Short mmCIF file of C-alpha atoms in Angstrom, two decimals:
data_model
loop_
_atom_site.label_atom_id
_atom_site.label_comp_id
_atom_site.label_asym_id
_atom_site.label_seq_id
_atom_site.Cartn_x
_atom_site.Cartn_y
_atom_site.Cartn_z
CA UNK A 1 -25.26 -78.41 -40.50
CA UNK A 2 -22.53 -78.33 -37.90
CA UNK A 3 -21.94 -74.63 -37.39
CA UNK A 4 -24.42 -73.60 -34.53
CA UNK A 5 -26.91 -70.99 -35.65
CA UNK A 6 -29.16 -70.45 -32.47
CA UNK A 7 -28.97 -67.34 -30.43
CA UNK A 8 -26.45 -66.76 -27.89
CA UNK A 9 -30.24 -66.47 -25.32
CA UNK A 10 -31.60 -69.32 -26.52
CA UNK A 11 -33.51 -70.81 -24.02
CA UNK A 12 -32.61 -74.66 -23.95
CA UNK A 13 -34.50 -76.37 -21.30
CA UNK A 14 -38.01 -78.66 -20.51
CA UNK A 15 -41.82 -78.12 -19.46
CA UNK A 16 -43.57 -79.87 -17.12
CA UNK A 17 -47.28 -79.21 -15.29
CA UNK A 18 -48.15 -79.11 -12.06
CA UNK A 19 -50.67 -81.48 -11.46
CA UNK A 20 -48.77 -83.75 -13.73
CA UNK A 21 -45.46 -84.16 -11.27
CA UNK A 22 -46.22 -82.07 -7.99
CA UNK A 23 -48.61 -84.04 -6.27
CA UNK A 24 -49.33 -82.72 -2.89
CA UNK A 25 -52.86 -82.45 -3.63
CA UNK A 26 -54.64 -81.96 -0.58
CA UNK A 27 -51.75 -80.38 1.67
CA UNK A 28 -51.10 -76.63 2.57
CA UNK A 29 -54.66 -75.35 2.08
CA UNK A 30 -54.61 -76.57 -1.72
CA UNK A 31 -58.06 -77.10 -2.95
CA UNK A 32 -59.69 -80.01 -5.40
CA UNK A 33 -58.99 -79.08 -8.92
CA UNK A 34 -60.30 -81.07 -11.88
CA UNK A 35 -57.28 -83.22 -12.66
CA UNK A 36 -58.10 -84.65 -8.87
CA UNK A 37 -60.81 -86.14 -10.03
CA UNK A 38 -59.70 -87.89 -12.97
CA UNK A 39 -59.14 -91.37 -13.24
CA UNK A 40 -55.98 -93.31 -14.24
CA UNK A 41 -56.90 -94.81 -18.03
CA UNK A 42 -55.13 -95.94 -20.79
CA UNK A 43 -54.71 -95.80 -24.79
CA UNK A 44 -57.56 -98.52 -24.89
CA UNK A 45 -59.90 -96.77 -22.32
CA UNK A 46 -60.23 -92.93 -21.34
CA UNK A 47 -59.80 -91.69 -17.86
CA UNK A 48 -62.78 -91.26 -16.34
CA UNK A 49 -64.05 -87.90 -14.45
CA UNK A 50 -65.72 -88.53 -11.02
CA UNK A 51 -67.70 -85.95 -9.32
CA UNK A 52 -65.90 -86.50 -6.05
CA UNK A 53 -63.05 -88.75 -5.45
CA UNK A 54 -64.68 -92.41 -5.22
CA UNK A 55 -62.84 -95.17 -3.15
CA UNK A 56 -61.63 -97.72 -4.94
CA UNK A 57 -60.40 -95.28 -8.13
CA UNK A 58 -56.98 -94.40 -8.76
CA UNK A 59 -56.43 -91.17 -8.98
CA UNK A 60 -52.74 -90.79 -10.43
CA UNK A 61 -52.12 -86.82 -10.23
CA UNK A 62 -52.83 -86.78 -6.37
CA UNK A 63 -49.48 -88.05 -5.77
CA UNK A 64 -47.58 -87.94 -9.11
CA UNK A 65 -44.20 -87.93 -8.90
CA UNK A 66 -43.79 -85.89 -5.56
CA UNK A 67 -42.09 -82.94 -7.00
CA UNK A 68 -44.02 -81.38 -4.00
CA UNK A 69 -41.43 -83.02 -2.39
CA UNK A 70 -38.64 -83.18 -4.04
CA UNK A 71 -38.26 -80.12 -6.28
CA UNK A 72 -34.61 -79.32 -4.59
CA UNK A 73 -33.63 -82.51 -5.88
CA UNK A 74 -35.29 -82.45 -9.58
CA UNK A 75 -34.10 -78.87 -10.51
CA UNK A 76 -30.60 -79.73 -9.54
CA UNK A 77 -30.65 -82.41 -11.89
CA UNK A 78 -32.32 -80.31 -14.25
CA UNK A 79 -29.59 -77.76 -13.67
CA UNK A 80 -26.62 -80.63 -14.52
CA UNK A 81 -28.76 -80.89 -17.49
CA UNK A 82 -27.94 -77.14 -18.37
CA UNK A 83 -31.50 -75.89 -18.51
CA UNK A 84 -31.77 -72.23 -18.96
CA UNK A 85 -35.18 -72.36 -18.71
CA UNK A 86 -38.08 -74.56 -17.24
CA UNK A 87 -41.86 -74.56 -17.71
CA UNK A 88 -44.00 -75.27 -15.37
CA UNK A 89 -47.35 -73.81 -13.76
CA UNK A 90 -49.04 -72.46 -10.84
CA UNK A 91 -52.05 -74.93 -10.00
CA UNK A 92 -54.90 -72.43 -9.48
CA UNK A 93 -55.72 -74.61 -6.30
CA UNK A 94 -52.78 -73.89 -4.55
CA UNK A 95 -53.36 -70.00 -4.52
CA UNK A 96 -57.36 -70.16 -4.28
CA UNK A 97 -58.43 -73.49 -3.57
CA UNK A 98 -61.85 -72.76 -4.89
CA UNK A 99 -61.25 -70.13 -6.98
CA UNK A 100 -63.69 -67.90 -5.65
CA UNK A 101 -62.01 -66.65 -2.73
CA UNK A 102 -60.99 -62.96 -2.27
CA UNK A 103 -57.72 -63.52 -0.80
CA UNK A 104 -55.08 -65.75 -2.00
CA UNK A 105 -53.50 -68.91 0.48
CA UNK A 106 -50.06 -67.49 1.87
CA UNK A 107 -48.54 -71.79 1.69
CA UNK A 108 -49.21 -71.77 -1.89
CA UNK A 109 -47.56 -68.52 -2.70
CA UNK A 110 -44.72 -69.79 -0.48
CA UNK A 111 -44.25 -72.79 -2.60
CA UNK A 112 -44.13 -71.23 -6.27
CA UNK A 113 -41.59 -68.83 -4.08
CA UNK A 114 -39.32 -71.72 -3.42
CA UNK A 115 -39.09 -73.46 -6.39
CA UNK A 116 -38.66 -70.14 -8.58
CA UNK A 117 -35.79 -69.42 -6.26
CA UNK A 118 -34.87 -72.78 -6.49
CA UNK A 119 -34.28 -72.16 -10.67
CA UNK A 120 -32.68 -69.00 -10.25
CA UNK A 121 -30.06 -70.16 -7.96
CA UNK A 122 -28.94 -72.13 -11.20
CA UNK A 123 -29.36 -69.67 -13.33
CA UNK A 124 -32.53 -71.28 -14.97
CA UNK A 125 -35.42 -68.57 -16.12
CA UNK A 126 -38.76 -69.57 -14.90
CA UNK A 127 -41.91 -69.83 -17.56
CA UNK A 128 -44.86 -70.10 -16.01
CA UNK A 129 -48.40 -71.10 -16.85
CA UNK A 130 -51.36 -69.08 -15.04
CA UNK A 131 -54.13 -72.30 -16.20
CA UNK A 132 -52.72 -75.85 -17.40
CA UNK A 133 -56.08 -77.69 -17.20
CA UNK A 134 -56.09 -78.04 -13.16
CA UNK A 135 -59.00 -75.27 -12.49
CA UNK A 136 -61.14 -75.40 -9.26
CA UNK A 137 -63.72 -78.00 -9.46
CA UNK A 138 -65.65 -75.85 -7.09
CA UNK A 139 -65.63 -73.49 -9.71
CA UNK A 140 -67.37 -76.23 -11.87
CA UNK A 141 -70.01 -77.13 -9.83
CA UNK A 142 -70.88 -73.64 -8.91
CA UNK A 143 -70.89 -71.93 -12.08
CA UNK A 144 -70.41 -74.36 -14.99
CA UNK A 145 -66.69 -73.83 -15.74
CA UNK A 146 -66.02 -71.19 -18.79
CA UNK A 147 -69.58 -71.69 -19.12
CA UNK A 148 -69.84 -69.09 -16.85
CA UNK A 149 -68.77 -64.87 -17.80
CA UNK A 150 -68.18 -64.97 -13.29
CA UNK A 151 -64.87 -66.74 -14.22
CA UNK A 152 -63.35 -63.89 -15.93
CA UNK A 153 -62.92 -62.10 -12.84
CA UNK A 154 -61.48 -64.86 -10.99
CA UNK A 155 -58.76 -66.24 -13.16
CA UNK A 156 -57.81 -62.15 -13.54
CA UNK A 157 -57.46 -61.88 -9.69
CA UNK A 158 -55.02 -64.74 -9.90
CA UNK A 159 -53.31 -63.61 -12.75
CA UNK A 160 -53.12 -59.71 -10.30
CA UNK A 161 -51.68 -61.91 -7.42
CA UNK A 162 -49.11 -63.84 -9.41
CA UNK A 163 -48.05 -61.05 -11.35
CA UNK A 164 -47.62 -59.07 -8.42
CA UNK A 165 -46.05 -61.93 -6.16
CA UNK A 166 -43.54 -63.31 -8.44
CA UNK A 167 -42.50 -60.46 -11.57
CA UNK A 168 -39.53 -59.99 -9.91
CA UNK A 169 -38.43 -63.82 -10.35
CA UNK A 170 -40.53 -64.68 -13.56
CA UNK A 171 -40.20 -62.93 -17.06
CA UNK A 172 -42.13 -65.23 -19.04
CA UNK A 173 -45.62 -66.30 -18.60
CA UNK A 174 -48.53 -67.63 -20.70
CA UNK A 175 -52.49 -67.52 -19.68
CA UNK A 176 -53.77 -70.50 -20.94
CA UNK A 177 -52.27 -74.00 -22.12
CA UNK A 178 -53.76 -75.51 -25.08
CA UNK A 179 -56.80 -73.12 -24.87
CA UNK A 180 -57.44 -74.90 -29.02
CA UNK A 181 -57.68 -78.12 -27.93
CA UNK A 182 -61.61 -77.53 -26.89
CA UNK A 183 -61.97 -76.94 -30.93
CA UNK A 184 -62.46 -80.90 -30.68
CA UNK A 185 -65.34 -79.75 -29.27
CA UNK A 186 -66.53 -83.74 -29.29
CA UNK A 187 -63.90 -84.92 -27.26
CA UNK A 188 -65.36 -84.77 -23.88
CA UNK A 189 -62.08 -84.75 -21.95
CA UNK A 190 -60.88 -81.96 -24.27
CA UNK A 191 -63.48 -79.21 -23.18
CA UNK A 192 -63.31 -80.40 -19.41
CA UNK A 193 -59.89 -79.91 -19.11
CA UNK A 194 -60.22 -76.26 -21.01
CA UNK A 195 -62.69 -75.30 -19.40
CA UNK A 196 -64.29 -77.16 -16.69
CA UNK A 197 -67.61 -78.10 -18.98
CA UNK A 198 -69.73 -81.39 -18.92
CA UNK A 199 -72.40 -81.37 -21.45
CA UNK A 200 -76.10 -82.79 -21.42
CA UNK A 201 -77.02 -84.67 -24.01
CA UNK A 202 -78.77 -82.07 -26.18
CA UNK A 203 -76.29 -79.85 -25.74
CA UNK A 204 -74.90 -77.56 -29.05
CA UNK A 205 -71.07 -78.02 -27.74
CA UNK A 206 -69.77 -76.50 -30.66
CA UNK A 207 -71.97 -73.06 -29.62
CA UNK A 208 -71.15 -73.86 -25.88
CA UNK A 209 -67.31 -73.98 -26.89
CA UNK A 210 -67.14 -70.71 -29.04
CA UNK A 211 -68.72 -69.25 -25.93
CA UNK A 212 -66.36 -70.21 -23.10
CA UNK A 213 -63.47 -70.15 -25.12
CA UNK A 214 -64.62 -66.21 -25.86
CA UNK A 215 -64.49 -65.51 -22.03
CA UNK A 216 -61.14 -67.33 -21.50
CA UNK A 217 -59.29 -64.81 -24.47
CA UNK A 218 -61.06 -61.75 -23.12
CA UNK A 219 -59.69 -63.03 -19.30
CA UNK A 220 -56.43 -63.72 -21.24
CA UNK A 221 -56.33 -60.38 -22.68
CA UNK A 222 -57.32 -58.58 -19.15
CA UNK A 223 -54.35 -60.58 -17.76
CA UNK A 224 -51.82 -59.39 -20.42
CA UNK A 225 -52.92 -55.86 -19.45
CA UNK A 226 -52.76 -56.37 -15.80
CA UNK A 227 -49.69 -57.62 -16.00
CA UNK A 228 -47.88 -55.05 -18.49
CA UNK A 229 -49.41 -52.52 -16.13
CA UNK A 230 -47.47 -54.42 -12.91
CA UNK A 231 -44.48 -54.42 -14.63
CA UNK A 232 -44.04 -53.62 -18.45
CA UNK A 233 -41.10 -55.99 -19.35
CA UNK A 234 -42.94 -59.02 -18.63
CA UNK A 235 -43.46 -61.60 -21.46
CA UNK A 236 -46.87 -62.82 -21.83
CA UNK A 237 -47.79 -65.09 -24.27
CA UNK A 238 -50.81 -67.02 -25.43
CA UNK A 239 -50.22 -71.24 -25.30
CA UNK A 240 -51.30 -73.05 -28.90
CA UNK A 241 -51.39 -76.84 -29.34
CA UNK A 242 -50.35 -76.90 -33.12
CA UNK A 243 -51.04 -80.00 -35.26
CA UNK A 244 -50.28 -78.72 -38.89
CA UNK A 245 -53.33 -80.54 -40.75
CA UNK A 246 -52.26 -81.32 -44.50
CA UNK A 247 -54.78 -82.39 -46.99
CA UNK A 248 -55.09 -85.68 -48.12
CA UNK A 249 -54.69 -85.06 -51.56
CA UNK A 250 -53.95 -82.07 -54.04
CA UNK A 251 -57.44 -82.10 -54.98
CA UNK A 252 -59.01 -78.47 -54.52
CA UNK A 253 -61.98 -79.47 -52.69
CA UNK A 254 -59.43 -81.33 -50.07
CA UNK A 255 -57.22 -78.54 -50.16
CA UNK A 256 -59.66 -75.96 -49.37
CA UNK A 257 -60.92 -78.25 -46.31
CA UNK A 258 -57.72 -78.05 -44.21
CA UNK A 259 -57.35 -75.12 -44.92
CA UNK A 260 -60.25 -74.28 -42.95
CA UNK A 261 -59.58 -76.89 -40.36
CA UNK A 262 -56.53 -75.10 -39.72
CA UNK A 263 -58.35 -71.96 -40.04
CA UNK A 264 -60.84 -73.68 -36.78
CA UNK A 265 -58.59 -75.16 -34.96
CA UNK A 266 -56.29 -71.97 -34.79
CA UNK A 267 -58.71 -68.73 -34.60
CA UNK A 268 -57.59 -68.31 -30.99
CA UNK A 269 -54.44 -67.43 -31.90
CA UNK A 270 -55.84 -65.06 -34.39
CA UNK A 271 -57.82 -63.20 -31.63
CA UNK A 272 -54.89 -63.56 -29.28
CA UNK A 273 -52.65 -62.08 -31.51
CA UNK A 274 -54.66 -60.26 -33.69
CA UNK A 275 -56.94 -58.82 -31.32
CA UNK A 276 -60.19 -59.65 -33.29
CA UNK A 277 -61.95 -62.37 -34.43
CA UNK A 278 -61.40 -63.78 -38.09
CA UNK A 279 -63.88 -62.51 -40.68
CA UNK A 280 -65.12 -66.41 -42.11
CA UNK A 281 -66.15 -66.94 -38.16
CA UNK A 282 -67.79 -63.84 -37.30
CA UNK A 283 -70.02 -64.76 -40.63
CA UNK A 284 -70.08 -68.41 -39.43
CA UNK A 285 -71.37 -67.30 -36.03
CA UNK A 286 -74.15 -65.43 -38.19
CA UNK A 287 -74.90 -68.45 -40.48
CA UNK A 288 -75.64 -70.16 -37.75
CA UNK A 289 -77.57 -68.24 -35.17
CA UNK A 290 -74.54 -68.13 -32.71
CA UNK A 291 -75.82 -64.77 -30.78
CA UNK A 292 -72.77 -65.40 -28.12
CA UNK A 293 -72.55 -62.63 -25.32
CA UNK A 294 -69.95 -60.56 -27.22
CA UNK A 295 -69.85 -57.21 -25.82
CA UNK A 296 -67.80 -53.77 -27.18
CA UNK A 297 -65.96 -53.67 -24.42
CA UNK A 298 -64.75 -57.57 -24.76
CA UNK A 299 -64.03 -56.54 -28.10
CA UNK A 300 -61.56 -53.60 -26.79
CA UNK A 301 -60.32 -55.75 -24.59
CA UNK A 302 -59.57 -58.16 -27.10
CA UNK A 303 -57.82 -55.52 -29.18
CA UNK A 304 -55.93 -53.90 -26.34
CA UNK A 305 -54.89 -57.03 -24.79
CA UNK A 306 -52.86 -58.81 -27.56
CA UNK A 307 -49.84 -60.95 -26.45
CA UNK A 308 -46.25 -60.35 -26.98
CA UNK A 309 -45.06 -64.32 -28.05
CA UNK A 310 -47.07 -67.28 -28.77
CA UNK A 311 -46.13 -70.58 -27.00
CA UNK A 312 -46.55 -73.04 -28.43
CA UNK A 313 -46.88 -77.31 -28.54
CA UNK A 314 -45.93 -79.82 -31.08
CA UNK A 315 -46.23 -83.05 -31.21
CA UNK A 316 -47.55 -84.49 -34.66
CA UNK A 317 -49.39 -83.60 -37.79
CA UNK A 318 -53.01 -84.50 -39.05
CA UNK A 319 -54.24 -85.05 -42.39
CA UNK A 320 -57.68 -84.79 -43.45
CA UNK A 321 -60.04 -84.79 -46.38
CA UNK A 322 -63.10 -83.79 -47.95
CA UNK A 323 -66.45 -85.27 -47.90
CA UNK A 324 -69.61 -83.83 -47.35
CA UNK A 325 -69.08 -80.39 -45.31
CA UNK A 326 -66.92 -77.60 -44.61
CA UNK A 327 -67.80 -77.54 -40.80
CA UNK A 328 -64.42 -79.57 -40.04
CA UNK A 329 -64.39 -82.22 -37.39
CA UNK A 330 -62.03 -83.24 -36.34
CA UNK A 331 -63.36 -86.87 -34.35
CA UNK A 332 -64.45 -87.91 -38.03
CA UNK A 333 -62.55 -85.73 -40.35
CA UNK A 334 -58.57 -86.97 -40.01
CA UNK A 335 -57.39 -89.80 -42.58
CA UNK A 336 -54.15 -92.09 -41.99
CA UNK A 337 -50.97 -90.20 -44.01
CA UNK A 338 -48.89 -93.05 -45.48
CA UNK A 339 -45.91 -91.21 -45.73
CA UNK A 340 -45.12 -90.91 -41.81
CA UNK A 341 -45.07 -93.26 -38.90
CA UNK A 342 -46.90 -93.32 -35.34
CA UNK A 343 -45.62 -93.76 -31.90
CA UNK A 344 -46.97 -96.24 -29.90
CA UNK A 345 -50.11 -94.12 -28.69
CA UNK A 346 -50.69 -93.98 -31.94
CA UNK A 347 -49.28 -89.68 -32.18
CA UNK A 348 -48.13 -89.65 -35.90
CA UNK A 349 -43.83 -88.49 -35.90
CA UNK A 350 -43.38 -85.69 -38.35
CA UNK A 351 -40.17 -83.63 -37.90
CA UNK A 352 -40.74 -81.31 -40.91
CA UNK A 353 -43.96 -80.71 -39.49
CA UNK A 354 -42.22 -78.66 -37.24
CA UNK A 355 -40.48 -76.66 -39.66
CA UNK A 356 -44.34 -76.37 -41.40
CA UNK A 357 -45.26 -75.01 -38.09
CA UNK A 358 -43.15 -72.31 -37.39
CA UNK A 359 -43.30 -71.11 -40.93
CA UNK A 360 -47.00 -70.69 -41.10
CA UNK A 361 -47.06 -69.22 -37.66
CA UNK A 362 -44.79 -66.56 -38.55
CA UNK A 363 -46.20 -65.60 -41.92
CA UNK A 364 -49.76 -65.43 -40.30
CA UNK A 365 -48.68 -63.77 -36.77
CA UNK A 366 -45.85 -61.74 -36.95
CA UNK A 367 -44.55 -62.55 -33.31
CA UNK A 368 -41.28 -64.45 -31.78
CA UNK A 369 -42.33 -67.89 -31.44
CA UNK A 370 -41.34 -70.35 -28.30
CA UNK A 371 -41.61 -74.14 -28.73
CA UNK A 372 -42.24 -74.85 -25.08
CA UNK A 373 -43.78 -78.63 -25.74
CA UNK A 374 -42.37 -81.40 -27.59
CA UNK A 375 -41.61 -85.04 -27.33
CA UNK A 376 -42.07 -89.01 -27.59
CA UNK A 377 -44.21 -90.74 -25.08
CA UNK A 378 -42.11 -94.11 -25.02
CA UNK A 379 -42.42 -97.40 -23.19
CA UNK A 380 -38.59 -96.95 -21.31
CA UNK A 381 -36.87 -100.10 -19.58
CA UNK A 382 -34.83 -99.93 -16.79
CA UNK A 383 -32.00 -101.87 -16.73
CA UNK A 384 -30.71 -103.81 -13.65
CA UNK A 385 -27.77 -100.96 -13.17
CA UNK A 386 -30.37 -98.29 -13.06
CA UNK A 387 -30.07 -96.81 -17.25
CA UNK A 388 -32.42 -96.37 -19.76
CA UNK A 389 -30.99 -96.72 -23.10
CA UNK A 390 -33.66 -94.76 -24.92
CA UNK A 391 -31.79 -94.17 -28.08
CA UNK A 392 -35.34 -93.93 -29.37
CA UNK A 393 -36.07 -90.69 -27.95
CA UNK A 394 -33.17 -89.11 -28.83
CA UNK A 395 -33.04 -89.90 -32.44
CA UNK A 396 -36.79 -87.96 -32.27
CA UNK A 397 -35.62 -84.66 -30.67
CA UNK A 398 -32.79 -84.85 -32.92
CA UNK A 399 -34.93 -84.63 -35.95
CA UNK A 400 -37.15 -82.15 -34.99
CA UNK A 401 -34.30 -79.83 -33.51
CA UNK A 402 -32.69 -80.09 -36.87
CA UNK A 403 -35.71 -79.00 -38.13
CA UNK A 404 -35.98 -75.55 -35.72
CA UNK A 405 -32.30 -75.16 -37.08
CA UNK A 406 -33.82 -75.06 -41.09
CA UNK A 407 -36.67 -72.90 -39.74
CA UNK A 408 -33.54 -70.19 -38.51
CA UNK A 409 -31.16 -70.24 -40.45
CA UNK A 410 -32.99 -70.72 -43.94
CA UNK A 411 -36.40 -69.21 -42.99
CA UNK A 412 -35.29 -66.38 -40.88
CA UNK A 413 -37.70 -67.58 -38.02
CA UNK A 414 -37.66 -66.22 -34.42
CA UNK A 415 -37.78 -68.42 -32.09
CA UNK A 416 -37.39 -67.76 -28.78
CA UNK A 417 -36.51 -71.25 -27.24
CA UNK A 418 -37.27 -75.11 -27.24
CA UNK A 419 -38.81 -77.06 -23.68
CA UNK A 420 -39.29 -80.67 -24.35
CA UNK A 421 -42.49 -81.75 -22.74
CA UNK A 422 -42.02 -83.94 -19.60
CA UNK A 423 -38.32 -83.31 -18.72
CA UNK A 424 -39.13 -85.62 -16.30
CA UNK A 425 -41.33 -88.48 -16.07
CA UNK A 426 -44.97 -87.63 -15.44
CA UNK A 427 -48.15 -88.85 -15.15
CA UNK A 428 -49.73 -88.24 -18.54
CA UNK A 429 -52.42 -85.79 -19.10
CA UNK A 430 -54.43 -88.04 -21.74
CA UNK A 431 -53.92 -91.53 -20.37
CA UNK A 432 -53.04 -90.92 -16.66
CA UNK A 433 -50.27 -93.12 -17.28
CA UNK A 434 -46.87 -93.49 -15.89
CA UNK A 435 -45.83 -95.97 -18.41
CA UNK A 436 -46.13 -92.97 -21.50
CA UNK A 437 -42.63 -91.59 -20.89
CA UNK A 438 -41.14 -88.52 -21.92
CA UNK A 439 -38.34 -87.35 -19.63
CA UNK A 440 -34.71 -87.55 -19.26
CA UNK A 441 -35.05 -88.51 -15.89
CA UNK A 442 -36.73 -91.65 -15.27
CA UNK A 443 -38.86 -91.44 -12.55
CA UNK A 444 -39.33 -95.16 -10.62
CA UNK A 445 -43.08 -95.08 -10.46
CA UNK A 446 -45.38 -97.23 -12.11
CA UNK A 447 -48.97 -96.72 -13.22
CA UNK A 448 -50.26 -97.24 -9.82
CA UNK A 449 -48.00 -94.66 -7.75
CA UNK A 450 -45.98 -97.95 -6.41
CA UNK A 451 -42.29 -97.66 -6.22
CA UNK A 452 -39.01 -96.41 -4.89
CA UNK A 453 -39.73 -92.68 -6.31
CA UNK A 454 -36.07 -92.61 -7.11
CA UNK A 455 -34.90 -90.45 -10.34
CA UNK A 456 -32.18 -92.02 -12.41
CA UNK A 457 -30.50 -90.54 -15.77
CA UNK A 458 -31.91 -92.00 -18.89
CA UNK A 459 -28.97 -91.81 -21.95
CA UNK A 460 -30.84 -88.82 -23.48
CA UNK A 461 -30.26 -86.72 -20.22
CA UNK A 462 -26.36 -86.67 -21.27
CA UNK A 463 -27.13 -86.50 -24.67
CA UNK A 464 -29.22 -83.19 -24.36
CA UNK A 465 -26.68 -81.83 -22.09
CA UNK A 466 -24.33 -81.58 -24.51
CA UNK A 467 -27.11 -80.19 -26.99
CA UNK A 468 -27.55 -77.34 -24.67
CA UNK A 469 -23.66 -77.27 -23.75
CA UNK A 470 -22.84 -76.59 -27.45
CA UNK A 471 -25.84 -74.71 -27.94
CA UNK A 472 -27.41 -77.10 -30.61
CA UNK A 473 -24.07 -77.50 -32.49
CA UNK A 474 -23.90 -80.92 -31.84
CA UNK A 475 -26.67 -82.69 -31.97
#
């Protein structure tokens, strides 16, 4: 496949979060967000979650990699690159440091100002996040997170003032990042990061789950209305972490189960997209005694509040099987697949899993699609003359981007563009880790915020230049 089939717009660039790289974290009037109060961890041991910032803790996103700093200097390489678009978001903290104020902080508009001029000097579109797990905590401790219906009507004023402030400069947005992650409703870390909830002990977090994540799609859906109403050719999509899940074997009863785990781990995007929720929930919501505050008019909402693209991450597939339930889980349900390997987190690789993804997106949904995470955490090595030779990482996106290509040109797919996650080094969401690296740049930090800070071209920066340069013809 040499002859290049992507559109003449296809938007070629890289994603990134802001409390992953800006740093910054208590300067210009920002306020304490969640990720501020997260500990650095590792693949052996989770980050921890403090309830203020203890001395003696690392806290790795307070000074990440400075982009606060040095965002001239990181979209002009970005810009050699090729990018025509970057991801990043607005850290609610920055515009209302604890999310409960009326009016917004004039330094933090002024920053998201700079750096989206910043891109458009090069020519580089602008796709922003409204909520990439860095909510108030004030909003936490006052209300419960998502817990709370209160916090519909303050991520929808910052969703008014961002529309309003930047719709000029940005055309595509999406409400919330990963919003299905919280289906692993026993991951701890998962739910806090979605929506700002610590549980008791006897706490039903599965019931506590379906209800926040409720109020987040109706504020999503109130956002995609305000801001078609600001100005109707903006782009606003909903954010999906997809993991296809396959079934361990072709035995029915195995068969049947992923099919609902998919069907669990992806209603959002059925009531983002749809508009309503799936028929085998509603009854499961019954079955159960799940009386959630649903109202009629979160229900219009829902319906009149759809999105116009879904966003989307991938990273790996999951495989599961049967045993004794339907009610998938998924921190007991997922079985080793022989047939693929694992990076060195332990993130199965699948490149047709891609393909898989795209495919069963568009069949169900009906929308363009936009790949705006993907990637391989590595261990990279600096050499003594300042290269990384991380031929490693580049063998990966090759595969999968061959893969997008098979999606388009024999499966008619739309996709709207491809951002590898962490275009830059980054502190990592799940670890807090430098060391997990997924950028093009490498970034001289280590775990512990020590070092020069200086960004140096790893061997897949020139390789994905010329990706972009021959718009995916060579690869």
């Amino acid at each position: 496949m040499t002859e290049s089939i992507f559109p003449k717009k296809f938007l070629w660039g890289g994603a990134v979060a802001a409390h992953q790289l800006e740093g910054g974290y208590n300067e210009d009037g920002k306020g304490i967000s969640i990720a501020d109060l997260m500990t650095l961890g590792s693949h052996e041991y989770p980050r921890e979650l403090t309830a203020t910032i203890e001395e003696g803790k690392y806290y790795p996103n307070h000074k990440a990699i400075d982009f606060y700093h040095h965002y001239q200097e990181d979209i002009k390489l970005m810009a050699e690159m090729g990018f025509k678009a970057f991801r990043t978001s607005i850290a609610w903290t920055r515009i209302f440091p604890n999310g409960d104020e009326t009016q917004p902080n004039e330094e933090g508009l002024a920053f998201y100002d700079k750096v989206f001029d910043e891109c458009l000097k090069y020519n580089i579109e602008p796709v922003v996040t409204l909520s990439h797990f860095e909510m108030p905590y004030h909003l936490v401790t006052k209300y419960g997170g998502w817990s709370n219906r209160k916090l519909i009507d303050f991520f929808t004023r910052l969703a008014h003032v961002c529309f309003e402030k930047y719709h000029t400069k940005v055309k595509y947005w999406m409400t919330f990042n990963e919003i299905n992650n919280q289906a692993n409703y026993e991951s701890d870390i998962s739910v806090y990061e979605n929506s700002g909830i610590k549980f008791n002990e006897d706490d039903d977090k599965q019931k506590i789950m379906y209800q926040a994540a409720h109020y987040e799609m109706v504020a999503s859906a109130e956002a995609v209305q305000i801001g078609h109403a600001i100005d109707p050719s903006l782009r606003i999509g909903c954010m999906l972490a997809f993991c296809p899940i396959y079934p361990a074997s072709p035995k029915p009863e195995d068969i049947l189960f992923a099919q609902r785990a998919m069907d669990s781990r992806l209603y959002f995007g059925d009531v983002q997209v749809n508009g309503e929720y799936p028929s085998w929930l509603k009854q499961y919501f019954k079955n159960n005694n799940y009386n959630l505050d649903i109202t009629d008019n979160d229900l219009q909402i829902l319906k009149q509040g759809t999105v116009d693209y879904i966003g989307f991450s991938y990273y790996m597939s999951f495989t599961t099987k049967y045993t004794d339930h339907l009610d998938y889980r998924e921190y007991q349900d997922l079985v080793e697949n022989p047939f693929i390997k694992a990076n060195d987190w332990g993130w199965p690789i699948d490149p047709v899993g891609l393909r898989y993804a795209l495919n069963w997106m568009s069949t169900r949904w009906h929308k363009p699609l936009f790949i705006v995470e993907n990637g391989l955490g590595a261990y990279d090595k600096l050499t003594e003359d300042h290269e990384v030779h991380d031929q490693y990482r580049i063998n990966y996106l090759h595969d999968h981007i061959l893969e997008i290509k098979k999606a388009i040109t024999e499966d008619g797919i739309d996709v709207i563009g491809y951002l590898p996650w962490g275009c830059i080094d980054l502190v990592s969401a799940s670890t807090g880790e430098m060391k997990k690296r997924y950028g093009f740049i490498y970034v001289d930090e280590d775990d512990h915020g020590n070092g020069s800070m200086k960004r140096y071209k790893k061997d897949s920066f020139y390789w994905y230049q010329n990706v972009i340069k021959t718009n995916g013809q060579e690869l």
